Amino acid sequence: IIENKFKIHSLTIEDILSNNTRIKYEEFENYTLIISKWIKEPTPISIETNNLSFILGQNYLITIEHQENKLISEMSKNYKKISGLIEKGGIATIVHYILDKETDRYVNLKLEYSEFFRKMEREFLHQQKIETLKEVLAKEPILLDLRQISESMTDLCLDLTKPADNYINNELIPYFRDDYDHLFKTTEGLKTMLGRINGMKNTYSSMILLNTNETMRVLTIIMALM
């Protein structure tokens, strides 16, 4: 129905039907396609995402979600909120509002993990326990996934900061640039945390090596005495 009524390209239909489509920004003659990812509540060992797609055309916006997005559900029932956003800067303002909220989610997650790693790092510097290192390493796959997604979202927002005839009001560019800045800093922060994890692993390896060398030195002395 959407394909026929709004003259949507078959490739776009293929993209929005798959939850594995990469984050992307594409311009077509009749509309602009934006595919982003929103983060579900992360588990202790993994992070799950769902695609959230936007088809933005002349006087219409279609959102596609593979699992219920709480923000979208709440907005769809709030006519006053939607009207206020449209009056502020057109339909594309709704797109920015949703992406801005998702950006806040990325930033808040980074802050949570940053606080966790500061605490673990202090404990590890005080005493190099293997239990502390294991607890930190358990979070590494989550950080790697989050960094990859954050980088793609950063590129998406960068595309949205470029003036174009793409059904997005150019007055929104400064707002998308603000989201880009937040995501860029989030990505850099995640890279720093991953670097600190490598530093903790190297420190632990060095301590093990020093302890081994000390043990070998003592054994050598004992053997010499014998």
GROMACS .gro file of C-alpha atoms in nm:
model
  226
    1ILE     CA    1   0.000   0.000   0.000
    2ILE     CA    2   0.278   0.242   0.097
    3GLU     CA    3   0.476   0.157  -0.217
    4ASN     CA    4   0.183   0.234  -0.446
    5LYS     CA    5   0.027   0.531  -0.268
    6PHE     CA    6   0.349   0.725  -0.209
    7LYS     CA    7   0.546   0.591  -0.510
    8ILE     CA    8   0.818   0.443  -0.291
    9HIS     CA    9   1.110   0.272  -0.465
   10SER     CA   10   1.119  -0.107  -0.435
   11LEU     CA   11   1.473  -0.091  -0.289
   12THR     CA   12   1.343   0.133  -0.011
   13ILE     CA   13   1.068  -0.118   0.066
   14GLU     CA   14   1.334  -0.389   0.080
   15ASP     CA   15   1.543  -0.179   0.321
   16ILE     CA   16   1.263  -0.094   0.562
   17LEU     CA   17   1.137  -0.453   0.577
   18SER     CA   18   1.470  -0.579   0.711
   19ASN     CA   19   1.583  -0.508   1.065
   20ASN     CA   20   1.943  -0.572   0.958
   21THR     CA   21   1.966  -0.286   0.710
   22ARG     CA   22   2.261  -0.060   0.790
   23ILE     CA   23   2.214   0.295   0.911
   24LYS     CA   24   2.180   0.508   0.601
   25TYR     CA   25   2.061   0.833   0.443
   26GLU     CA   26   1.937   0.836   0.083
   27GLU     CA   27   1.766   1.097  -0.132
   28PHE     CA   28   1.507   1.003  -0.391
   29GLU     CA   29   1.303   1.218  -0.626
   30ASN     CA   30   0.985   1.199  -0.419
   31TYR     CA   31   1.118   1.150  -0.068
   32THR     CA   32   1.418   1.112   0.163
   33LEU     CA   33   1.496   0.785   0.340
   34ILE     CA   34   1.660   0.779   0.682
   35ILE     CA   35   1.736   0.454   0.866
   36SER     CA   36   1.859   0.482   1.223
   37LYS     CA   37   1.894   0.242   1.515
   38TRP     CA   38   1.742   0.279   1.858
   39ILE     CA   39   1.891   0.094   2.152
   40LYS     CA   40   1.688  -0.141   2.366
   41GLU     CA   41   1.774  -0.191   2.733
   42PRO     CA   42   2.122  -0.351   2.729
   43THR     CA   43   2.182  -0.680   2.908
   44PRO     CA   44   2.494  -0.743   3.121
   45ILE     CA   45   2.668  -0.909   2.824
   46SER     CA   46   2.512  -0.765   2.507
   47ILE     CA   47   2.332  -0.473   2.351
   48GLU     CA   48   2.032  -0.506   2.120
   49THR     CA   49   1.909  -0.256   1.864
   50ASN     CA   50   1.613  -0.215   1.632
   51ASN     CA   51   1.591  -0.022   1.309
   52LEU     CA   52   1.380   0.291   1.304
   53SER     CA   53   1.317   0.414   0.950
   54PHE     CA   54   1.179   0.747   0.825
   55ILE     CA   55   1.032   0.817   0.482
   56LEU     CA   56   1.003   1.194   0.456
   57GLY     CA   57   0.817   1.344   0.163
   58GLN     CA   58   0.616   1.649   0.072
   59ASN     CA   59   0.374   1.699   0.361
   60TYR     CA   60   0.406   1.348   0.503
   61LEU     CA   61   0.624   1.137   0.728
   62ILE     CA   62   0.616   0.758   0.753
   63THR     CA   63   0.794   0.582   1.041
   64ILE     CA   64   0.869   0.210   1.033
   65GLU     CA   65   0.969   0.014   1.344
   66HIS     CA   66   1.024  -0.361   1.381
   67GLN     CA   67   0.943  -0.352   1.750
   68GLU     CA   68   0.735  -0.101   1.939
   69ASN     CA   69   0.926   0.218   2.011
   70LYS     CA   70   0.790   0.384   2.324
   71LEU     CA   71   0.868   0.735   2.201
   72ILE     CA   72   0.688   0.682   1.868
   73SER     CA   73   0.388   0.525   2.043
   74GLU     CA   74   0.355   0.818   2.283
   75MET     CA   75   0.394   1.077   2.007
   76SER     CA   76   0.132   0.912   1.783
   77LYS     CA   77  -0.125   0.976   2.058
   78ASN     CA   78  -0.015   1.333   2.124
   79TYR     CA   79  -0.163   1.545   1.845
   80LYS     CA   80  -0.073   1.867   2.027
   81LYS     CA   81   0.294   1.771   2.041
   82ILE     CA   82   0.305   1.677   1.673
   83SER     CA   83   0.128   2.000   1.571
   84GLY     CA   84   0.371   2.207   1.778
   85LEU     CA   85   0.672   2.045   1.614
   86ILE     CA   86   0.531   2.094   1.263
   87GLU     CA   87   0.456   2.461   1.334
   88LYS     CA   88   0.811   2.505   1.463
   89GLY     CA   89   0.992   2.387   1.149
   90GLY     CA   90   0.785   2.159   0.930
   91ILE     CA   91   0.740   1.782   0.933
   92ALA     CA   92   1.117   1.723   0.937
   93THR     CA   93   1.119   1.869   1.289
   94ILE     CA   94   0.952   1.547   1.404
   95VAL     CA   95   1.244   1.350   1.257
   96HIS     CA   96   1.492   1.568   1.443
   97TYR     CA   97   1.297   1.540   1.770
   98ILE     CA   98   1.304   1.159   1.756
   99LEU     CA   99   1.670   1.139   1.652
  100ASP     CA  100   1.759   1.388   1.924
  101LYS     CA  101   1.596   1.167   2.189
  102GLU     CA  102   1.781   0.864   2.056
  103THR     CA  103   2.106   1.063   2.062
  104ASP     CA  104   2.044   1.134   2.431
  105ARG     CA  105   2.012   0.759   2.483
  106TYR     CA  106   2.358   0.700   2.330
  107VAL     CA  107   2.509   0.978   2.541
  108ASN     CA  108   2.352   0.851   2.864
  109LEU     CA  109   2.471   0.495   2.800
  110LYS     CA  110   2.824   0.621   2.742
  111LEU     CA  111   2.811   0.813   3.071
  112GLU     CA  112   2.688   0.504   3.257
  113TYR     CA  113   2.969   0.287   3.123
  114SER     CA  114   3.222   0.564   3.180
  115GLU     CA  115   3.130   0.579   3.550
  116PHE     CA  116   3.149   0.200   3.572
  117PHE     CA  117   3.499   0.192   3.420
  118ARG     CA  118   3.628   0.471   3.643
  119LYS     CA  119   3.520   0.268   3.945
  120MET     CA  120   3.674  -0.055   3.811
  121GLU     CA  121   3.993   0.124   3.711
  122ARG     CA  122   4.041   0.264   4.061
  123GLU     CA  123   3.992  -0.082   4.211
  124PHE     CA  124   4.233  -0.235   3.962
  125LEU     CA  125   4.505   0.025   4.024
  126HIS     CA  126   4.474  -0.040   4.398
  127GLN     CA  127   4.500  -0.417   4.355
  128GLN     CA  128   4.536  -0.609   4.028
  129LYS     CA  129   4.268  -0.873   4.086
  130ILE     CA  130   4.173  -1.108   3.803
  131GLU     CA  131   3.807  -1.081   3.916
  132THR     CA  132   3.808  -0.706   3.849
  133LEU     CA  133   3.964  -0.757   3.507
  134LYS     CA  134   3.705  -1.026   3.419
  135GLU     CA  135   3.422  -0.791   3.515
  136VAL     CA  136   3.567  -0.523   3.287
  137LEU     CA  137   3.630  -0.762   2.998
  138ALA     CA  138   3.267  -0.879   3.015
  139LYS     CA  139   3.164  -0.525   2.909
  140GLU     CA  140   3.410  -0.502   2.619
  141PRO     CA  141   3.180  -0.665   2.355
  142ILE     CA  142   2.902  -0.421   2.450
  143LEU     CA  143   3.134  -0.124   2.409
  144LEU     CA  144   3.257  -0.252   2.071
  145ASP     CA  145   2.899  -0.285   1.942
  146LEU     CA  146   2.797   0.051   2.088
  147ARG     CA  147   3.099   0.222   1.932
  148GLN     CA  148   3.021   0.076   1.589
  149ILE     CA  149   2.657   0.187   1.604
  150SER     CA  150   2.753   0.528   1.742
  151GLU     CA  151   2.998   0.582   1.456
  152SER     CA  152   2.727   0.503   1.199
  153MET     CA  153   2.479   0.735   1.372
  154THR     CA  154   2.747   1.006   1.372
  155ASP     CA  155   2.788   0.969   0.995
  156LEU     CA  156   2.410   0.985   0.954
  157CYS     CA  157   2.384   1.313   1.145
  158LEU     CA  158   2.678   1.451   0.946
  159ASP     CA  159   2.483   1.383   0.624
  160LEU     CA  160   2.185   1.567   0.773
  161THR     CA  161   2.398   1.878   0.833
  162LYS     CA  162   2.462   1.927   0.460
  163PRO     CA  163   2.226   2.170   0.283
  164ALA     CA  164   2.022   1.991   0.016
  165ASP     CA  165   1.682   1.986  -0.149
  166ASN     CA  166   1.579   1.678   0.048
  167TYR     CA  167   1.249   1.768   0.217
  168ILE     CA  168   1.440   1.875   0.528
  169ASN     CA  169   1.423   2.239   0.627
  170ASN     CA  170   1.775   2.384   0.615
  171GLU     CA  171   1.692   2.578   0.932
  172LEU     CA  172   1.719   2.244   1.113
  173ILE     CA  173   2.087   2.203   1.015
  174PRO     CA  174   2.222   2.363   1.338
  175TYR     CA  175   2.010   2.120   1.542
  176PHE     CA  176   2.137   1.817   1.351
  177ARG     CA  177   2.489   1.956   1.390
  178ASP     CA  178   2.434   1.960   1.767
  179ASP     CA  179   2.334   1.591   1.756
  180TYR     CA  180   2.641   1.522   1.544
  181ASP     CA  181   2.865   1.685   1.807
  182HIS     CA  182   2.711   1.479   2.087
  183LEU     CA  183   2.746   1.153   1.894
  184PHE     CA  184   3.102   1.234   1.788
  185LYS     CA  185   3.202   1.296   2.149
  186THR     CA  186   3.022   0.977   2.252
  187THR     CA  187   3.213   0.776   1.992
  188GLU     CA  188   3.545   0.925   2.102
  189GLY     CA  189   3.459   0.851   2.464
  190LEU     CA  190   3.386   0.488   2.380
  191LYS     CA  191   3.718   0.460   2.196
  192THR     CA  192   3.895   0.599   2.504
  193MET     CA  193   3.726   0.342   2.727
  194LEU     CA  194   3.829   0.058   2.497
  195GLY     CA  195   4.185   0.191   2.505
  196ARG     CA  196   4.176   0.192   2.885
  197ILE     CA  197   4.060  -0.170   2.885
  198ASN     CA  198   4.362  -0.262   2.672
  199GLY     CA  199   4.578  -0.071   2.920
  200MET     CA  200   4.436  -0.273   3.209
  201LYS     CA  201   4.502  -0.598   3.020
  202ASN     CA  202   4.861  -0.493   2.950
  203THR     CA  203   4.910  -0.393   3.313
  204TYR     CA  204   4.781  -0.729   3.434
  205SER     CA  205   5.005  -0.914   3.185
  206SER     CA  206   5.304  -0.713   3.305
  207MET     CA  207   5.226  -0.795   3.669
  208ILE     CA  208   5.196  -1.166   3.586
  209LEU     CA  209   5.529  -1.151   3.403
  210LEU     CA  210   5.698  -0.973   3.695
  211ASN     CA  211   5.559  -1.227   3.942
  212THR     CA  212   5.675  -1.512   3.719
  213ASN     CA  213   6.022  -1.363   3.690
  214GLU     CA  214   6.040  -1.321   4.068
  215THR     CA  215   5.931  -1.682   4.119
  216MET     CA  216   6.192  -1.804   3.870
  217ARG     CA  217   6.461  -1.595   4.046
  218VAL     CA  218   6.377  -1.752   4.383
  219LEU     CA  219   6.371  -2.102   4.234
  220THR     CA  220   6.707  -2.038   4.066
  221ILE     CA  221   6.860  -1.934   4.401
  222ILE     CA  222   6.717  -2.245   4.571
  223MET     CA  223   6.853  -2.468   4.294
  224ALA     CA  224   7.195  -2.302   4.323
  225LEU     CA  225   7.201  -2.358   4.699
  226MET     CA  226   7.100  -2.721   4.654
   0.00000   0.00000   0.00000
